C-alpha atoms as a PDB file:
ATOM      1  CA  MET A   1      29.872   0.500  11.703  1.00  0.00           C
ATOM      2  CA  SER A   2      31.333   1.567   8.026  1.00  0.00           C
ATOM      3  CA  ALA A   3      28.328  -0.077   6.690  1.00  0.00           C
ATOM      4  CA  PHE A   4      25.926   2.074   8.793  1.00  0.00           C
ATOM      5  CA  LEU A   5      27.643   5.194   7.866  1.00  0.00           C
ATOM      6  CA  PHE A   6      27.888   4.401   4.141  1.00  0.00           C
ATOM      7  CA  ALA A   7      24.138   3.294   4.168  1.00  0.00           C
ATOM      8  CA  MET A   8      23.220   6.552   6.027  1.00  0.00           C
ATOM      9  CA  VAL A   9      24.976   9.156   3.750  1.00  0.00           C
ATOM     10  CA  ALA A  10      24.392   7.322   0.718  1.00  0.00           C
ATOM     11  CA  VAL A  11      20.697   7.355   1.384  1.00  0.00           C
ATOM     12  CA  PHE A  12      20.692  10.976   2.606  1.00  0.00           C
ATOM     13  CA  ALA A  13      22.464  12.288  -0.085  1.00  0.00           C
ATOM     14  CA  LEU A  14      20.895  10.440  -2.979  1.00  0.00           C
ATOM     15  CA  SER A  15      17.469  11.608  -1.657  1.00  0.00           C
ATOM     16  CA  LEU A  16      18.234  15.402  -1.703  1.00  0.00           C
ATOM     17  CA  GLY A  17      15.834  16.403  -4.319  1.00  0.00           C
ATOM     18  CA  GLY A  18      14.329  13.190  -5.090  1.00  0.00           C
ATOM     19  CA  ARG A  19      10.855  12.169  -5.493  1.00  0.00           C
ATOM     20  CA  ASP A  20       9.962  11.117  -1.939  1.00  0.00           C
ATOM     21  CA  GLN A  21      11.532  14.282  -0.479  1.00  0.00           C
ATOM     22  CA  MET A  22       9.989  16.640  -3.035  1.00  0.00           C
ATOM     23  CA  ARG A  23       6.679  14.882  -2.292  1.00  0.00           C
ATOM     24  CA  VAL A  24       6.641  15.201   1.145  1.00  0.00           C
ATOM     25  CA  ALA A  25       7.708  19.161   0.870  1.00  0.00           C
ATOM     26  CA  ILE A  26       4.838  19.618  -1.539  1.00  0.00           C
ATOM     27  CA  LEU A  27       2.413  17.897   0.734  1.00  0.00           C
ATOM     28  CA  ALA A  28       3.428  19.643   3.697  1.00  0.00           C
ATOM     29  CA  ASP A  29       3.149  22.800   1.762  1.00  0.00           C
ATOM     30  CA  ARG A  30      -0.422  22.252   0.765  1.00  0.00           C
ATOM     31  CA  LEU A  31      -1.440  20.472   3.674  1.00  0.00           C
ATOM     32  CA  GLY A  32       0.519  21.840   6.697  1.00  0.00           C
ATOM     33  CA  ARG A  33       3.082  20.041   8.455  1.00  0.00           C
ATOM     34  CA  SER A  34       1.342  17.254  10.265  1.00  0.00           C
ATOM     35  CA  TRP A  35       3.123  15.007  12.357  1.00  0.00           C
ATOM     36  CA  GLY A  36       1.251  12.087  10.539  1.00  0.00           C
ATOM     37  CA  LEU A  37       3.019  12.831   7.224  1.00  0.00           C
ATOM     38  CA  LEU A  38       6.471  13.129   8.971  1.00  0.00           C
ATOM     39  CA  VAL A  39       5.565   9.736  10.843  1.00  0.00           C
ATOM     40  CA  ALA A  40       4.289   8.246   7.465  1.00  0.00           C
ATOM     41  CA  GLY A  41       7.649   9.130   5.689  1.00  0.00           C
ATOM     42  CA  CYS A  42       9.498   7.735   8.243  1.00  0.00           C
ATOM     43  CA  LEU A  43       7.892   4.788   8.347  1.00  0.00           C
ATOM     44  CA  THR A  44       8.222   4.049   4.730  1.00  0.00           C
ATOM     45  CA  ALA A  45      11.817   4.806   4.933  1.00  0.00           C
ATOM     46  CA  ILE A  46      12.460   2.260   7.496  1.00  0.00           C
ATOM     47  CA  ALA A  47      10.257  -0.234   5.899  1.00  0.00           C
ATOM     48  CA  THR A  48      12.082   0.273   2.603  1.00  0.00           C
ATOM     49  CA  ALA A  49      15.374   0.239   3.912  1.00  0.00           C
ATOM     50  CA  ALA A  50      14.897  -2.935   5.876  1.00  0.00           C
ATOM     51  CA  ILE A  51      13.456  -4.756   2.780  1.00  0.00           C
ATOM     52  CA  MET A  52      16.447  -3.765   0.752  1.00  0.00           C
ATOM     53  CA  ALA A  53      18.921  -4.736   3.491  1.00  0.00           C
ATOM     54  CA  PHE A  54      17.223  -8.323   3.877  1.00  0.00           C
ATOM     55  CA  ALA A  55      17.310  -8.864   0.130  1.00  0.00           C
ATOM     56  CA  GLY A  56      21.073  -7.886   0.129  1.00  0.00           C
ATOM     57  CA  ALA A  57      21.720 -10.306   2.514  1.00  0.00           C
ATOM     58  CA  GLY A  58      19.983 -13.052   0.764  1.00  0.00           C
ATOM     59  CA  ILE A  59      21.932 -11.966  -2.494  1.00  0.00           C
ATOM     60  CA  ALA A  60      25.280 -12.263  -0.549  1.00  0.00           C
ATOM     61  CA  GLU A  61      24.897 -15.953   0.180  1.00  0.00           C
ATOM     62  CA  ILE A  62      25.235 -16.732  -3.437  1.00  0.00           C
ATOM     63  CA  LEU A  63      27.768 -14.145  -4.646  1.00  0.00           C
ATOM     64  CA  PRO A  64      31.351 -14.556  -4.409  1.00  0.00           C
ATOM     65  CA  PRO A  65      33.518 -11.446  -2.919  1.00  0.00           C
ATOM     66  CA  ALA A  66      34.319 -10.165  -6.323  1.00  0.00           C
ATOM     67  CA  GLY A  67      30.639 -10.256  -7.331  1.00  0.00           C
ATOM     68  CA  LYS A  68      29.743  -8.473  -4.145  1.00  0.00           C
ATOM     69  CA  GLN A  69      32.128  -5.535  -5.271  1.00  0.00           C
ATOM     70  CA  MET A  70      30.793  -5.575  -8.871  1.00  0.00           C
ATOM     71  CA  LEU A  71      27.345  -5.251  -7.386  1.00  0.00           C
ATOM     72  CA  VAL A  72      28.167  -2.318  -5.642  1.00  0.00           C
ATOM     73  CA  ALA A  73      30.003  -0.849  -8.825  1.00  0.00           C
ATOM     74  CA  PHE A  74      26.945  -1.608 -10.741  1.00  0.00           C
ATOM     75  CA  ALA A  75      24.564   0.083  -7.892  1.00  0.00           C
ATOM     76  CA  LEU A  76      26.588   3.207  -8.081  1.00  0.00           C
ATOM     77  CA  ILE A  77      26.441   3.573 -11.651  1.00  0.00           C
ATOM     78  CA  ALA A  78      22.876   2.882 -12.016  1.00  0.00           C
ATOM     79  CA  SER A  79      22.047   5.482  -9.171  1.00  0.00           C
ATOM     80  CA  ALA A  80      24.058   7.962 -11.047  1.00  0.00           C
ATOM     81  CA  PHE A  81      21.787   7.465 -13.877  1.00  0.00           C
ATOM     82  CA  GLU A  82      18.955   7.609 -12.294  1.00  0.00           C
ATOM     83  CA  LEU A  83      20.075  11.228 -10.431  1.00  0.00           C
ATOM     84  CA  LEU A  84      20.615  12.424 -14.072  1.00  0.00           C
ATOM     85  CA  LEU A  85      16.837  11.930 -14.689  1.00  0.00           C
ATOM     86  CA  PRO A  86      15.061  15.288 -14.027  1.00  0.00           C
ATOM     87  CA  VAL A  87      12.334  15.013 -11.035  1.00  0.00           C
ATOM     88  CA  ARG A  88       8.871  15.592 -12.277  1.00  0.00           C
ATOM     89  CA  ILE A  89       5.982  15.090  -9.649  1.00  0.00           C
ATOM     90  CA  ARG A  90       2.536  15.439 -10.528  1.00  0.00           C
ATOM     91  CA  VAL A  91       0.874  17.207  -7.812  1.00  0.00           C
ATOM     92  CA  PRO A  92      -3.174  16.635  -7.737  1.00  0.00           C
ATOM     93  CA  ALA A  93      -5.180  19.620  -7.638  1.00  0.00           C
ATOM     94  CA  GLU A  94      -6.561  18.585  -3.981  1.00  0.00           C
ATOM     95  CA  PRO A  95      -4.041  16.264  -2.448  1.00  0.00           C
ATOM     96  CA  THR A  96      -5.369  13.639  -0.423  1.00  0.00           C
ATOM     97  CA  ARG A  97      -5.163  13.917   3.500  1.00  0.00           C
ATOM     98  CA  SER A  98      -5.254  10.101   3.634  1.00  0.00           C
ATOM     99  CA  LEU A  99      -2.175   8.980   5.589  1.00  0.00           C
ATOM    100  CA  GLY A 100      -2.730   5.584   4.122  1.00  0.00           C
ATOM    101  CA  ALA A 101      -2.561   6.966   0.821  1.00  0.00           C
ATOM    102  CA  MET A 102       0.666   9.218   1.487  1.00  0.00           C
ATOM    103  CA  THR A 103       2.214   5.916   2.980  1.00  0.00           C
ATOM    104  CA  ILE A 104       1.480   3.908  -0.269  1.00  0.00           C
ATOM    105  CA  ILE A 105       2.588   6.697  -2.478  1.00  0.00           C
ATOM    106  CA  LEU A 106       5.921   7.400  -0.458  1.00  0.00           C
ATOM    107  CA  PHE A 107       6.551   3.588  -0.294  1.00  0.00           C
ATOM    108  CA  VAL A 108       6.484   3.172  -3.884  1.00  0.00           C
ATOM    109  CA  ALA A 109       8.583   6.025  -4.543  1.00  0.00           C
ATOM    110  CA  GLN A 110      11.312   4.977  -2.226  1.00  0.00           C
ATOM    111  CA  ILE A 111      11.375   1.058  -2.585  1.00  0.00           C
ATOM    112  CA  ALA A 112      12.832   1.729  -6.323  1.00  0.00           C
ATOM    113  CA  ASP A 113      15.046   4.687  -5.774  1.00  0.00           C
ATOM    114  CA  ALA A 114      19.001   5.121  -6.091  1.00  0.00           C
ATOM    115  CA  GLY A 115      19.201   5.185  -2.296  1.00  0.00           C
ATOM    116  CA  ARG A 116      17.668   1.936  -1.376  1.00  0.00           C
ATOM    117  CA  PHE A 117      19.528   0.060  -4.491  1.00  0.00           C
ATOM    118  CA  VAL A 118      22.500   1.313  -2.840  1.00  0.00           C
ATOM    119  CA  VAL A 119      21.748  -0.371   0.581  1.00  0.00           C
ATOM    120  CA  PHE A 120      20.859  -3.534  -1.321  1.00  0.00           C
ATOM    121  CA  ALA A 121      24.471  -3.412  -2.672  1.00  0.00           C
ATOM    122  CA  LEU A 122      25.777  -2.514   0.707  1.00  0.00           C
ATOM    123  CA  ALA A 123      24.026  -5.143   2.535  1.00  0.00           C
ATOM    124  CA  ALA A 124      25.463  -7.798  -0.071  1.00  0.00           C
ATOM    125  CA  LEU A 125      28.921  -6.464   0.462  1.00  0.00           C
ATOM    126  CA  TYR A 126      28.925  -5.952   4.336  1.00  0.00           C
ATOM    127  CA  PRO A 127      28.487  -8.729   6.573  1.00  0.00           C
ATOM    128  CA  HIS A 128      26.244  -7.023   9.330  1.00  0.00           C
ATOM    129  CA  PHE A 129      23.330  -6.321   7.077  1.00  0.00           C
ATOM    130  CA  GLU A 130      21.141  -4.948  10.147  1.00  0.00           C
ATOM    131  CA  LEU A 131      23.668  -2.111  10.451  1.00  0.00           C
ATOM    132  CA  THR A 132      23.274  -1.194   6.573  1.00  0.00           C
ATOM    133  CA  GLY A 133      19.626  -1.479   7.180  1.00  0.00           C
ATOM    134  CA  ALA A 134      19.680   0.969   9.832  1.00  0.00           C
ATOM    135  CA  GLY A 135      21.991   3.294   8.333  1.00  0.00           C
ATOM    136  CA  GLY A 136      19.525   3.384   5.210  1.00  0.00           C
ATOM    137  CA  ALA A 137      16.606   4.328   7.516  1.00  0.00           C
ATOM    138  CA  LEU A 138      18.087   6.733   9.366  1.00  0.00           C
ATOM    139  CA  GLY A 139      19.330   8.462   6.130  1.00  0.00           C
ATOM    140  CA  GLY A 140      15.808   7.942   4.684  1.00  0.00           C
ATOM    141  CA  CYS A 141      14.128   9.499   7.858  1.00  0.00           C
ATOM    142  CA  LEU A 142      16.688  12.424   7.624  1.00  0.00           C
ATOM    143  CA  ALA A 143      15.874  13.440   4.115  1.00  0.00           C
ATOM    144  CA  ILE A 144      12.242  13.182   4.797  1.00  0.00           C
ATOM    145  CA  LEU A 145      12.528  15.369   7.483  1.00  0.00           C
ATOM    146  CA  LEU A 146      14.378  17.866   5.529  1.00  0.00           C
ATOM    147  CA  GLY A 147      11.573  17.720   3.117  1.00  0.00           C
ATOM    148  CA  TRP A 148       8.876  18.079   5.667  1.00  0.00           C
ATOM    149  CA  ARG A 149      10.954  20.762   7.758  1.00  0.00           C
ATOM    150  CA  MET A 150      11.628  23.061   4.350  1.00  0.00           C
ATOM    151  CA  ALA A 151       8.160  22.556   2.904  1.00  0.00           C
ATOM    152  CA  GLY A 152       7.456  25.712   1.133  1.00  0.00           C
ATOM    153  CA  ASN A 153      11.265  26.427   0.257  1.00  0.00           C
ATOM    154  CA  LEU A 154      12.535  22.946  -0.891  1.00  0.00           C
ATOM    155  CA  ALA A 155      11.448  23.435  -4.481  1.00  0.00           C
ATOM    156  CA  GLU A 156      13.648  26.871  -4.785  1.00  0.00           C
ATOM    157  CA  ARG A 157      16.955  24.891  -3.859  1.00  0.00           C
ATOM    158  CA  PRO A 158      19.313  24.094  -6.700  1.00  0.00           C
ATOM    159  CA  TRP A 159      18.844  20.396  -6.386  1.00  0.00           C
ATOM    160  CA  ARG A 160      19.239  19.728 -10.238  1.00  0.00           C
ATOM    161  CA  ALA A 161      22.621  20.940 -10.077  1.00  0.00           C
ATOM    162  CA  VAL A 162      23.514  18.932  -6.631  1.00  0.00           C
ATOM    163  CA  ARG A 163      21.709  15.717  -8.113  1.00  0.00           C
ATOM    164  CA  ILE A 164      24.210  16.053 -11.475  1.00  0.00           C
ATOM    165  CA  ALA A 165      27.420  16.712  -9.220  1.00  0.00           C
ATOM    166  CA  LEU A 166      26.311  13.374  -7.020  1.00  0.00           C
ATOM    167  CA  ALA A 167      25.712  11.339 -10.433  1.00  0.00           C
ATOM    168  CA  VAL A 168      29.306  12.351 -11.546  1.00  0.00           C
ATOM    169  CA  VAL A 169      30.857  11.254  -8.159  1.00  0.00           C
ATOM    170  CA  LEU A 170      28.745   8.152  -8.337  1.00  0.00           C
ATOM    171  CA  ALA A 171      29.592   7.265 -11.718  1.00  0.00           C
ATOM    172  CA  ILE A 172      33.362   7.764 -11.182  1.00  0.00           C
ATOM    173  CA  ALA A 173      33.420   5.858  -8.059  1.00  0.00           C
ATOM    174  CA  GLY A 174      31.142   2.885  -9.537  1.00  0.00           C
ATOM    175  CA  ALA A 175      33.816   3.026 -12.592  1.00  0.00           C
ATOM    176  CA  ILE A 176      36.706   2.959 -10.029  1.00  0.00           C
ATOM    177  CA  ILE A 177      35.238   0.084  -8.098  1.00  0.00           C
ATOM    178  CA  GLY A 178      34.461  -2.128 -11.210  1.00  0.00           C
ATOM    179  CA  LEU A 179      37.768  -1.566 -12.932  1.00  0.00           C
ATOM    180  CA  SER A 180      39.602  -2.515  -9.706  1.00  0.00           C
ATOM    181  CA  VAL A 181      37.744  -5.448  -9.139  1.00  0.00           C
ATOM    182  CA  ARG A 182      38.410  -6.695 -12.810  1.00  0.00           C
ATOM    183  CA  GLY A 183      41.943  -6.172 -12.179  1.00  0.00           C
ATOM    184  CA  LEU A 184      42.137  -3.113 -14.841  1.00  0.00           C
ATOM    185  CA  LEU A 185      43.198  -0.529 -12.135  1.00  0.00           C
END
């Protein structure tokens, strides 16, 4: 159960003010809060979490226990660096109403983000990768729902400060995990 909760909280927190959430908010603001956009965002969140959980389970078979913990430490530190990068989204003058195009854009934004990388690492660490994938999917869906719900108001939030604070916490957690695995702490 801890794999589910860790993945859910990690993906939700790491998606706050992220590219996928901001893109959904902008599209919902410009095109209206369509159910199709919400469903497309949730389907991509489920698909990307499942892909990364399966990939993590695959890598778990070849990693020793200490390697799995180091993978989590690396994932946390790499995610911290991603959170420090400013989120810049180029919005087309006339956004598409195509659900297929929106789904592809959201899939690409989510598959390589910090939250899904943490799902990958947690799926390698914990024995039940299905729970990790389900938690990551739920966290991603909640983040998309928040972006969809707060369409016009999302950009006004202090997401930069939140993302920097999360980056600091992740970097410290990753360093502690990495140093403890190496026996230096």
